[in-house]
Every structure is written in structure tokens, then in C-alpha cells.
Short mmCIF file of C-alpha atoms and ligand atoms in Angstrom, two decimals:
data_model
loop_
_atom_site.label_atom_id
_atom_site.label_comp_id
_atom_site.label_asym_id
_atom_site.label_seq_id
_atom_site.Cartn_x
_atom_site.Cartn_y
_atom_site.Cartn_z
CA MET A 1 -21.94 -5.18 44.85
CA LYS A 2 -19.28 -7.16 46.91
CA PRO A 3 -16.04 -6.07 46.67
CA THR A 4 -13.11 -8.44 45.15
CA THR A 5 -10.99 -10.24 47.94
CA SER A 6 -8.66 -12.72 45.40
CA HIS A 7 -6.05 -9.92 45.68
CA LEU A 8 -5.29 -10.14 49.53
CA ALA A 9 -3.69 -13.50 48.38
CA LEU A 10 -0.75 -11.83 47.25
CA PRO A 11 2.82 -12.06 48.99
CA PHE A 12 3.08 -7.89 49.72
CA PHE A 13 0.61 -9.22 52.91
CA ASP A 14 -0.15 -10.48 56.02
CA ALA A 15 -2.13 -12.17 58.06
CA VAL A 16 -3.33 -9.21 59.45
CA HIS A 17 -4.24 -8.17 55.95
CA ARG A 18 -5.91 -11.06 54.78
CA ASP A 19 -7.97 -10.58 58.22
CA MET A 20 -8.67 -6.72 57.73
CA GLY A 21 -9.11 -7.25 54.47
CA GLN A 22 -11.97 -9.93 53.92
CA ARG A 23 -13.27 -8.15 57.53
CA LEU A 24 -14.43 -4.70 55.68
CA ALA A 25 -15.36 -6.78 51.81
CA ASP A 26 -18.05 -8.63 54.15
CA TRP A 27 -19.26 -6.21 56.33
CA ILE A 28 -19.09 -2.51 53.39
CA PRO A 29 -21.70 -3.88 51.14
CA ASP A 30 -24.91 -3.55 53.71
CA GLN A 31 -23.81 0.05 55.12
CA HIS A 32 -25.68 2.92 52.85
CA ILE A 33 -26.17 7.30 53.71
CA ASP A 34 -27.52 9.68 51.86
CA GLU A 35 -25.02 10.98 50.08
CA THR A 36 -27.23 13.86 48.97
CA ASP A 37 -25.90 16.00 50.80
CA ASP A 38 -21.74 15.79 50.64
CA ARG A 39 -21.51 17.64 53.96
CA GLN A 40 -23.06 15.73 56.27
CA ALA A 41 -23.16 12.40 54.58
CA CYS A 42 -19.37 12.44 55.03
CA LYS A 43 -19.34 13.46 59.16
CA GLU A 44 -22.16 10.84 58.86
CA TRP A 45 -19.55 7.57 57.10
CA VAL A 46 -16.46 9.33 59.92
CA LYS A 47 -19.22 8.13 62.18
CA LEU A 48 -19.80 5.35 61.11
CA LEU A 49 -16.74 4.23 60.47
CA GLY A 50 -14.95 5.15 63.80
CA ALA A 51 -18.25 3.08 65.36
CA HIS A 52 -16.91 -0.10 63.89
CA GLN A 53 -13.27 0.61 64.40
CA TRP A 54 -11.95 1.22 60.91
CA LEU A 55 -10.45 4.67 61.32
CA ARG A 56 -8.23 3.13 63.50
CA TYR A 57 -5.81 2.37 60.79
CA CYS A 58 -5.59 6.50 60.52
CA VAL A 59 -3.48 6.34 63.33
CA PRO A 60 -0.84 4.20 65.31
CA ALA A 61 -1.64 2.45 68.80
CA GLY A 62 0.91 4.84 70.49
CA LYS A 63 2.27 2.86 74.36
CA ASP A 64 -0.53 0.81 75.30
CA GLY A 65 -2.90 1.24 72.93
CA ALA A 66 -3.44 5.17 74.44
CA LEU A 67 -3.28 6.69 70.86
CA GLY A 68 -6.82 4.12 69.70
CA GLY A 69 -5.19 2.83 66.16
CA ALA A 70 -5.15 -1.01 65.36
CA LEU A 71 -1.78 -1.46 64.84
CA GLU A 72 1.33 -0.06 66.20
CA LYS A 73 2.03 1.62 63.23
CA LEU A 74 0.82 3.50 60.34
CA ASP A 75 0.93 0.91 57.70
CA SER A 76 0.65 1.93 54.23
CA ARG A 77 -0.33 -2.15 53.03
CA ALA A 78 -3.53 -1.64 55.99
CA LEU A 79 -4.68 2.09 54.14
CA VAL A 80 -4.48 0.67 50.87
CA ILE A 81 -6.68 -2.31 51.07
CA LEU A 82 -9.56 -0.03 53.65
CA ARG A 83 -9.25 3.02 50.76
CA GLU A 84 -9.28 0.22 47.56
CA THR A 85 -12.44 -1.75 49.68
CA LEU A 86 -14.48 1.21 50.14
CA ALA A 87 -13.86 2.31 47.53
CA PHE A 88 -15.28 0.69 45.76
CA HIS A 89 -17.99 0.38 47.52
CA SER A 90 -18.38 4.48 47.79
CA PRO A 91 -15.96 7.46 46.99
CA LEU A 92 -17.57 8.75 49.31
CA ALA A 93 -16.98 6.31 52.78
CA ASP A 94 -13.34 5.88 51.19
CA PHE A 95 -13.33 10.25 51.13
CA ALA A 96 -14.26 10.03 54.26
CA PHE A 97 -11.51 7.43 56.25
CA ALA A 98 -9.08 8.89 53.43
CA MET A 99 -9.20 11.90 55.52
CA GLN A 100 -8.88 11.37 58.52
CA GLY A 101 -5.39 9.56 58.36
CA LEU A 102 -3.59 12.58 56.13
CA GLY A 103 -4.89 15.32 57.78
CA SER A 104 -3.88 13.62 60.96
CA GLY A 105 -0.69 11.85 59.30
CA ALA A 106 1.77 14.71 59.82
CA ILE A 107 1.02 14.52 64.09
CA THR A 108 1.24 10.82 63.97
CA LEU A 109 4.59 11.42 62.44
CA ALA A 110 5.60 14.56 64.40
CA GLY A 111 3.21 15.42 67.84
CA THR A 112 4.54 15.85 70.57
CA PRO A 113 3.25 13.41 73.01
CA ALA A 114 0.65 15.81 73.23
CA GLN A 115 0.08 17.26 70.41
CA GLN A 116 -0.75 13.24 70.09
CA ALA A 117 -3.02 12.51 72.72
CA ALA A 118 -5.29 15.48 72.19
CA TYR A 119 -6.20 14.56 68.62
CA LEU A 120 -5.65 11.23 67.36
CA PRO A 121 -8.06 8.78 69.97
CA GLN A 122 -10.85 11.13 68.57
CA VAL A 123 -9.82 10.96 65.19
CA ALA A 124 -9.56 7.19 65.51
CA SER A 125 -12.92 6.67 67.32
CA GLY A 126 -14.35 9.47 64.92
CA GLU A 127 -15.18 12.06 67.58
CA LYS A 128 -12.95 14.69 65.73
CA ILE A 129 -12.84 15.63 61.46
CA ALA A 130 -9.56 16.01 60.70
CA ALA A 131 -7.77 18.01 57.16
CA PHE A 132 -4.53 18.68 55.76
CA ALA A 133 -4.72 22.50 53.96
CA LEU A 134 -1.30 22.76 52.21
CA SER A 135 -2.65 23.89 48.94
CA GLU A 136 -2.36 27.50 47.97
CA PRO A 137 -4.28 29.89 45.11
CA ASN A 138 -1.32 30.12 44.04
CA ALA A 139 1.22 27.36 45.58
CA GLY A 140 -0.56 24.10 44.13
CA SER A 141 1.91 21.79 42.03
CA ASP A 142 4.66 24.31 43.71
CA ALA A 143 3.60 23.82 47.09
CA GLY A 144 7.28 25.88 48.47
CA ALA A 145 5.53 28.29 45.87
CA MET A 146 2.46 29.29 49.18
CA THR A 147 2.84 32.59 50.92
CA THR A 148 0.59 31.91 54.27
CA THR A 149 3.02 33.14 56.69
CA ALA A 150 3.36 32.63 60.48
CA THR A 151 4.60 35.34 62.04
CA PRO A 152 5.87 35.66 65.85
CA ARG A 153 3.88 37.61 68.38
CA GLU A 154 3.64 36.86 73.07
CA ALA A 155 3.61 33.38 72.89
CA GLY A 156 2.25 32.83 69.97
CA TRP A 157 1.73 32.91 66.31
CA ALA A 158 -0.60 35.10 64.54
CA LEU A 159 -1.25 33.39 60.78
CA ASN A 160 -1.95 35.16 57.52
CA GLY A 161 -3.40 33.79 54.27
CA SER A 162 -4.90 31.62 52.22
CA LYS A 163 -6.02 27.66 51.78
CA THR A 164 -7.49 26.32 49.29
CA TRP A 165 -8.59 22.93 47.76
CA ILE A 166 -8.62 21.83 51.19
CA SER A 167 -11.39 18.61 51.27
CA ASN A 168 -13.23 19.09 54.48
CA GLY A 169 -12.73 22.34 54.62
CA ASP A 170 -15.66 23.82 56.74
CA ILE A 171 -16.19 20.04 58.25
CA ALA A 172 -13.20 19.56 60.11
CA ASP A 173 -12.25 20.17 63.73
CA PHE A 174 -8.74 21.01 62.56
CA TYR A 175 -6.69 21.33 59.96
CA VAL A 176 -2.69 20.75 59.42
CA THR A 177 -2.09 24.04 58.48
CA PHE A 178 1.99 24.73 56.48
CA ALA A 179 3.08 28.66 56.43
CA LYS A 180 6.30 30.63 55.97
CA THR A 181 7.70 30.95 59.53
CA ASP A 182 10.69 32.58 56.74
CA PRO A 183 8.81 33.49 53.70
CA GLY A 184 12.34 34.26 52.21
CA ALA A 185 13.74 30.86 52.58
CA GLY A 186 11.48 28.64 49.77
CA THR A 187 11.39 25.03 51.49
CA ARG A 188 13.61 25.01 53.97
CA GLY A 189 11.39 28.05 55.08
CA ILE A 190 8.04 26.70 55.90
CA THR A 191 5.96 24.75 59.29
CA ALA A 192 3.56 22.91 60.14
CA PHE A 193 1.01 23.77 62.70
CA ILE A 194 -2.51 22.74 64.49
CA VAL A 195 -5.04 25.00 63.91
CA ASP A 196 -8.51 24.26 65.69
CA ALA A 197 -11.29 25.03 63.83
CA ASP A 198 -12.46 27.63 66.58
CA ALA A 199 -9.66 29.39 65.91
CA THR A 200 -9.61 33.28 66.72
CA GLY A 201 -9.58 34.65 62.77
CA LEU A 202 -10.32 31.65 60.85
CA ASP A 203 -12.83 31.76 58.15
CA SER A 204 -13.80 28.25 56.38
CA SER A 205 -17.25 29.49 54.84
CA GLU A 206 -16.06 29.31 51.35
CA HIS A 207 -17.35 26.10 50.32
CA ILE A 208 -16.32 24.48 46.58
CA ALA A 209 -18.74 22.59 44.36
CA VAL A 210 -16.97 19.78 42.42
CA MET A 211 -18.02 17.83 40.08
CA ALA A 212 -17.76 14.90 42.19
CA PRO A 213 -19.30 15.80 45.02
CA HIS A 214 -16.66 16.38 48.75
CA PRO A 215 -16.97 18.78 50.97
CA LEU A 216 -14.07 21.14 49.88
CA ALA A 217 -13.46 24.66 50.95
CA THR A 218 -11.46 27.86 50.36
CA LEU A 219 -9.54 28.60 54.09
CA LYS A 220 -8.89 32.19 55.40
CA PHE A 221 -6.60 33.17 57.95
CA THR A 222 -7.09 37.47 59.60
CA HIS A 223 -4.42 37.34 62.23
CA CYS A 224 -5.48 34.28 63.12
CA GLN A 225 -4.16 33.54 66.53
CA LEU A 226 -1.87 30.55 67.31
CA ALA A 227 -0.52 29.09 70.26
CA GLY A 228 3.26 28.23 70.74
CA SER A 229 1.86 25.06 71.44
CA THR A 230 0.45 24.37 68.01
CA GLN A 231 3.76 24.54 65.94
CA LEU A 232 3.62 21.13 64.61
CA GLY A 233 7.50 19.14 64.27
CA THR A 234 10.74 21.51 64.34
CA LEU A 235 10.50 25.22 63.19
CA HIS A 236 11.00 25.27 59.73
CA GLY A 237 10.52 21.57 58.64
CA GLY A 238 6.81 22.08 57.69
CA PHE A 239 8.11 21.03 53.62
CA LYS A 240 9.41 17.64 54.60
CA LEU A 241 6.79 17.30 56.71
CA ALA A 242 4.51 17.97 54.00
CA MET A 243 6.26 15.84 51.66
CA GLN A 244 6.52 12.18 54.54
CA THR A 245 3.24 12.92 54.85
CA LEU A 246 2.64 12.82 51.56
CA ASP A 247 4.19 9.11 50.95
CA ILE A 248 1.96 7.93 53.01
CA PHE A 249 -1.04 8.83 51.68
CA ARG A 250 -0.49 8.53 47.92
CA ALA A 251 0.31 5.23 47.60
CA SER A 252 -3.19 5.57 48.97
CA VAL A 253 -4.28 7.34 46.24
CA ALA A 254 -3.63 5.28 44.52
CA GLY A 255 -5.51 2.04 47.06
CA ALA A 256 -8.95 4.15 45.54
CA ALA A 257 -8.12 4.83 42.58
CA LEU A 258 -7.88 0.45 42.42
CA GLY A 259 -10.67 0.45 43.63
CA MET A 260 -12.66 2.19 42.11
CA ALA A 261 -11.71 0.43 38.63
CA ARG A 262 -12.17 -2.76 40.15
CA ARG A 263 -16.10 -1.66 40.44
CA ALA A 264 -15.93 0.11 36.78
CA LEU A 265 -14.59 -3.09 35.79
CA ALA A 266 -16.65 -5.80 37.82
CA GLU A 267 -19.95 -3.66 36.60
CA ALA A 268 -18.88 -3.83 33.20
CA VAL A 269 -18.00 -7.54 33.82
CA GLN A 270 -21.78 -8.59 34.71
CA PHE A 271 -23.47 -5.48 32.02
CA SER A 272 -21.94 -7.68 29.21
CA LYS A 273 -23.09 -10.94 30.40
CA SER A 274 -27.20 -10.05 31.06
CA ARG A 275 -26.73 -7.20 27.78
CA LYS A 276 -28.78 -9.42 25.08
CA MET A 277 -27.71 -8.12 21.73
CA PHE A 278 -27.33 -9.08 17.62
CA GLY A 279 -29.06 -12.60 19.45
CA GLN A 280 -26.24 -13.28 21.47
CA THR A 281 -24.70 -11.20 25.03
CA LEU A 282 -22.37 -8.46 24.80
CA ALA A 283 -19.72 -10.71 26.46
CA ASP A 284 -20.13 -12.88 23.65
CA PHE A 285 -18.69 -10.84 20.97
CA GLN A 286 -14.28 -10.52 21.11
CA LEU A 287 -14.62 -6.44 21.07
CA THR A 288 -15.64 -6.56 24.51
CA GLN A 289 -13.93 -10.09 25.56
CA ALA A 290 -10.68 -7.72 24.01
CA LYS A 291 -11.88 -4.78 26.62
CA LEU A 292 -11.90 -6.66 29.47
CA GLY A 293 -9.41 -8.07 28.59
CA GLU A 294 -6.92 -4.77 28.79
CA MET A 295 -9.56 -3.48 31.68
CA ALA A 296 -8.11 -6.00 33.40
CA ALA A 297 -4.39 -6.62 32.88
CA LEU A 298 -4.83 -1.91 33.38
CA VAL A 299 -6.14 -3.39 36.97
CA ASP A 300 -3.42 -5.78 37.34
CA ALA A 301 -0.53 -4.04 36.82
CA ALA A 302 -2.15 -0.07 38.77
CA ALA A 303 -2.73 -3.10 41.30
CA LEU A 304 1.36 -4.64 41.13
CA LEU A 305 2.53 -1.04 41.57
CA THR A 306 0.52 0.01 44.83
CA TYR A 307 0.86 -2.84 46.71
CA ARG A 308 4.72 -2.84 45.57
CA ALA A 309 4.34 1.10 47.31
CA ALA A 310 2.95 0.46 50.35
CA TRP A 311 4.87 -2.76 51.27
CA MET A 312 7.77 -0.78 50.62
CA ARG A 313 6.91 2.01 52.70
CA ASP A 314 5.98 -0.78 55.67
CA GLU A 315 9.29 -3.03 55.26
CA SER A 316 11.34 0.87 55.75
CA GLU A 317 9.25 1.58 58.31
CA ARG A 318 9.59 -2.30 59.79
CA LEU A 319 14.23 -2.53 59.07
CA GLY A 320 13.74 1.28 60.22
CA SER A 321 16.05 1.62 57.58
CA GLY A 322 14.45 4.80 56.53
CA ALA A 323 14.72 4.86 52.85
CA ARG A 324 12.56 7.02 50.37
CA ILE A 325 9.89 5.45 48.98
CA THR A 326 8.52 8.86 46.75
CA ALA A 327 9.43 7.78 43.71
CA GLU A 328 7.29 4.48 44.26
CA ALA A 329 4.17 5.84 46.06
CA ALA A 330 4.30 7.90 42.54
CA MET A 331 4.75 5.64 39.87
CA ALA A 332 1.78 4.33 41.52
CA LYS A 333 -0.62 7.17 42.69
CA MET A 334 0.20 8.24 38.54
CA THR A 335 -0.26 4.68 37.64
CA ALA A 336 -3.50 3.60 38.66
CA THR A 337 -5.70 7.41 38.97
CA GLU A 338 -4.12 7.17 34.75
CA ASN A 339 -5.46 2.98 35.10
CA ALA A 340 -8.64 3.36 36.63
CA GLN A 341 -9.56 6.32 34.44
CA ARG A 342 -9.41 4.59 31.19
CA VAL A 343 -10.70 1.40 32.66
CA ILE A 344 -13.57 2.77 34.17
CA ASP A 345 -13.48 5.46 30.35
CA MET A 346 -14.11 1.62 28.51
CA ALA A 347 -16.99 0.33 31.19
CA LEU A 348 -18.61 3.67 30.44
CA GLN A 349 -18.87 2.41 26.63
CA MET A 350 -19.52 -0.59 26.91
CA HIS A 351 -22.76 -0.28 29.42
CA GLY A 352 -23.61 2.47 25.59
CA GLY A 353 -26.71 4.99 26.85
CA LEU A 354 -26.75 3.44 30.54
CA GLY A 355 -23.36 4.84 31.47
CA VAL A 356 -24.07 8.19 31.12
CA LYS A 357 -27.96 7.92 32.77
CA VAL A 358 -27.59 10.03 35.98
CA GLY A 359 -27.43 7.35 38.83
CA THR A 360 -26.38 4.60 37.24
CA LYS A 361 -22.74 3.62 38.61
CA VAL A 362 -20.62 4.35 36.38
CA GLU A 363 -21.35 6.95 35.37
CA SER A 364 -20.19 8.49 38.97
CA LEU A 365 -17.16 6.28 39.08
CA TYR A 366 -17.02 8.46 35.18
CA ARG A 367 -17.22 11.92 37.35
CA ASP A 368 -15.83 10.42 40.93
CA ILE A 369 -12.14 9.60 39.50
CA ARG A 370 -11.34 12.32 37.63
CA SER A 371 -10.34 14.67 41.12
CA LEU A 372 -7.54 11.79 41.99
CA ARG A 373 -5.13 12.46 39.29
CA ILE A 374 -4.97 15.99 40.13
CA TYR A 375 -4.76 16.58 43.67
CA GLU A 376 -2.33 14.63 46.94
CA GLY A 377 0.65 15.70 43.56
CA ALA A 378 -1.68 15.49 39.48
CA THR A 379 0.75 13.28 37.58
CA GLU A 380 2.57 15.46 35.78
CA VAL A 381 4.42 16.08 39.64
CA GLN A 382 3.92 12.34 40.21
CA GLN A 383 5.89 12.47 36.29
CA LEU A 384 8.07 14.95 37.50
CA ILE A 385 9.56 12.72 40.96
CA ILE A 386 9.78 9.53 38.98
CA GLY A 387 12.27 11.35 36.14
CA LYS A 388 14.37 12.91 39.15
CA ALA A 389 14.67 9.98 40.88
CA VAL A 390 15.80 7.76 37.53
CA LEU A 391 18.68 10.57 36.76
CA GLN A 392 19.86 10.61 40.41
CA SER A 393 20.09 6.74 40.00
N1 COS B 1 10.88 13.12 51.98
C1 COS B 1 10.73 13.87 52.77
N2 COS B 1 11.83 14.90 52.60
C2 COS B 1 11.26 15.70 51.43
C3 COS B 1 10.54 14.62 50.36
C4 COS B 1 10.29 13.46 50.48
N3 COS B 1 9.42 13.01 50.53
N4 COS B 1 10.61 15.49 49.12
C5 COS B 1 12.16 16.17 49.42
N5 COS B 1 11.48 16.71 50.37
C6 COS B 1 13.17 17.00 50.81
C7 COS B 1 14.00 17.48 49.57
O1 COS B 1 14.80 16.64 50.33
C8 COS B 1 14.22 19.29 50.37
O2 COS B 1 15.36 19.59 51.25
P1 COS B 1 16.77 19.59 51.49
O3 COS B 1 16.03 21.53 51.59
O4 COS B 1 17.05 19.73 52.92
O5 COS B 1 17.51 19.65 49.63
C9 COS B 1 13.76 19.81 50.26
O6 COS B 1 12.45 18.68 50.56
C10 COS B 1 12.85 20.45 48.43
O7 COS B 1 13.00 19.58 47.84
P2 COS B 1 12.47 19.48 46.31
O8 COS B 1 13.81 20.31 45.61
O9 COS B 1 11.94 18.29 46.31
O10 COS B 1 11.48 21.05 45.90
P3 COS B 1 10.67 21.33 45.11
O11 COS B 1 10.26 22.21 46.11
O12 COS B 1 11.06 20.92 44.00
O13 COS B 1 9.15 20.45 45.06
C11 COS B 1 7.36 18.94 44.31
C12 COS B 1 8.96 18.94 44.94
C13 COS B 1 7.03 19.30 43.05
C14 COS B 1 8.07 16.82 44.43
C15 COS B 1 6.75 19.22 45.34
O14 COS B 1 6.62 20.74 45.70
C16 COS B 1 5.22 18.29 45.50
O15 COS B 1 5.07 17.17 46.05
N6 COS B 1 4.13 19.79 45.12
C17 COS B 1 2.47 19.14 44.58
C18 COS B 1 2.39 19.03 46.72
C19 COS B 1 0.61 18.40 46.20
O16 COS B 1 0.80 16.82 46.78
N7 COS B 1 0.27 18.77 46.45
C20 COS B 1 -1.08 18.84 47.24
C21 COS B 1 -1.70 18.48 48.56
S1 COS B 1 -2.78 17.77 48.90
S2 COS B 1 -4.52 17.46 48.06
#
């Protein structure tokens, strides 16, 4: 099924977004990867998306294009459109794409020229798989409560502790990892590091199986030795760096949810027009029309908040205003993921028994969407962020 593109005409977008979105929508329907083994499939999607230049939108171009990016800066609207279009076709393709961006985002924002040159071009080509390691068994929503420590040692650092729910865990080539460098200082005592997968003292072999399979693992650091050059950004500046990275990618999670919702709506429309019952089609019933109307409005509401957040971040970058879009990104993520869950549920219900049959698109979407309401900040965290912003305004 071909992804919808009519939203590209909205005023949030420039010619570059419209061209890119249309090209991806034309290309993606013909791309098929066997997703039975999620780890193998994810690696193959990274390779394919890299070979066809799509991963170049996960990193900036750099001087004279040296960093491999397609555009001068990380562009939130490009990320949103790409994720939406990929997720419409294959949520795993979207996952593979998104993790290249999230995993390398902190290097784009705060890496030294040497760090950027060592990682970003290979992220853009698909030669290196990226990951972002923030969550811990007892520090999920409360990211500042992490207990993994980085202690100075001769010529570098020693990392001890564990990270969990790490997407691309055990297939990544490097993990941008956040650790306490001043354990008594809360969020002001966290620093980011680039940990190569082959670092001594890193064990990523504990995989986690989830309802919509994608590569996930727990990382264990035991006196994991890191060179001084692996420090990413300023000492104790890691929490803000993590939050700035999430500001960019949370709006793109909204894009992914939107793609899944659009697909569910398209499946529901197609099914309702062809399914015969009581001498007419399912679409002829007013109950069906009312549901489709509700679904379409939920999709469009999510789309507008998502595009607004992405546009606002790009504008703030363009103007150099430094304006934070944390609350707008949170609104987009919360609304798009929650609305998508409702739209997909309604589409599944409309399919009757077929909706729960393993192998139908709405059945897999029903599982695919669920984790988006949790990762990169659960809905409840987004509510808190928005609430705080409202009180401060
Ligand atoms: N950009 C820049 N700085 C930010 C920021 C942002 N988006 N968000 C927070 N900060 C800064 C604050 O300004 C504050 O700075 P000061 O120490 O100078 O005052 C500091 O970071 C701490 O902020 P805050 O007090 O709001 O932190 P909390 O510990 O209350 O945590 C939440 C805030 C809950 C919003 C944060 O922990 C969070 O986002 N949690 C979810 C984490 C997540 O998404 N996990 C999933 C991982 S990826 S799958």
C-alpha cells in the first residue's frame, strides 16, 4: 500500500521536504525485508536505508558535506516525514532509521570535530549502527536517578553499572551512554560517553523479547575502560544533552505513530469498502462512517501537533533563538501515540475476527504502536513536562 502524501502540501513544509517525502513514498512500497528475525532484519534495513541515502537525514552535512548528512543541520521536519512514511510501510524500518538518529543525536549536538568525523559519516552510510543508553532498571522516567557511574582513572574513565531497554542492544557498533560522574549532584552530575561495542568490560548479550519484536538488550558495564577521548560534551552536562536529544526525537516518535495511524485508517477504509454484510458494504453503515470520521480527525489532530513541534524546532534553529520546544514536542508525542493507539484499535475492531488474526496488518500495528506510548518518555512524563510548562508560562 502506498503511503499518503497530501499532508506534504501543508505550509509547515518546504520544497525540500515535499520532494523528499514524495520520493520516499514512491520508493518504500517496493522494499521488502523478511522480518522473522528482528535482529537480522534491523541490520538489513539499516544497510538498505543507508545504501539508498535515507540515513543521511539522521546526521548533518558538516563542512563541505564531510559528515555525510543530506541537509546542513538535523532537520526535525525531515525526520518526522521520513519516520511517518517508513512507519506506514514497516514499523521495523522506521525503528532502524530512528535509532541511527537517536543513537548519534548527542554526537551531532555536542561531539568534537574528531568524534563527529569518526562516527557520523558511518551512521549516515549504514556502516555503523547507533544506540542511546539512558534508561536503567531503576531509572526510567526518572532519568536523573541513574546509578551507573563513570570514575576517573589514569587516561580515562571506568564505567560500572547497567543500562536496560536499550534499542539496538547487541547489534549496535556504539552506545552513547549516560553515567554519573558526580553521584551526589543529581541531574547536574551526569556525563555522556561514546562506548564502542567492543569496549573491554561491556556485556550486551542479555536480550529482551517484546510483543512487537525489535532488537533490545540490557548492557552491563564492569570496570568498562574508556579513553578520555570518549567523553561526549561537557563534564556533568550529560542530562541536558540527553534532554536536548530527546527534544528532537520525541517529535519524530510522534511522526512514527502518525504513520502507523494513517496506515490503520487506510486499511480500515479499504476493508470497509470491500466487506459485504446485510446486503451492502461495511462502509455503507452510518456506524462505520462515524468511526472513520473519528479516526480521521484523531489522525489530523496528531499530525498538526507533530508538524508544529517539528516546524518550531527548525525555526528556533534557523533563527538561532535557542527557544526550547520541550512542551510542544511532549504534546506531539503524547497526542500522536495515544491517538494512534485509538485509531488502530478502531481499525482492528472494524476488521472483526480478521483483526486479531496473526499476519493481518492491523493485528501487527496493534502490537507495534503500544511501546511508543512508553519509550522516549511515557505519556505520563509528557503530561508532567507539559504541566510544568503551563505553570511556568
Ligand atoms: N533541554 C535542556 N535542558 C533541560 C531540558 C531540555 N529539554 N529538560 C530539562 N533540562 C534541564 C533543566 O533546565 C534543569 O537544569 P538546571 O539543573 O540547570 O536547573 C535540569 O535539566 C534538570 O531538569 P528537571 O529538574 O526538569 O529534571 P527532572 O529530574 O525533574 O526530570 C523529566 C525531568 C521527568 C522530564 C526527565 O527526567 C525525563 O524526560 N524523563 C524521561 C526520560 C526518558 O525519556 N526516558 C526514555 C529514554 S529513551 S528510550
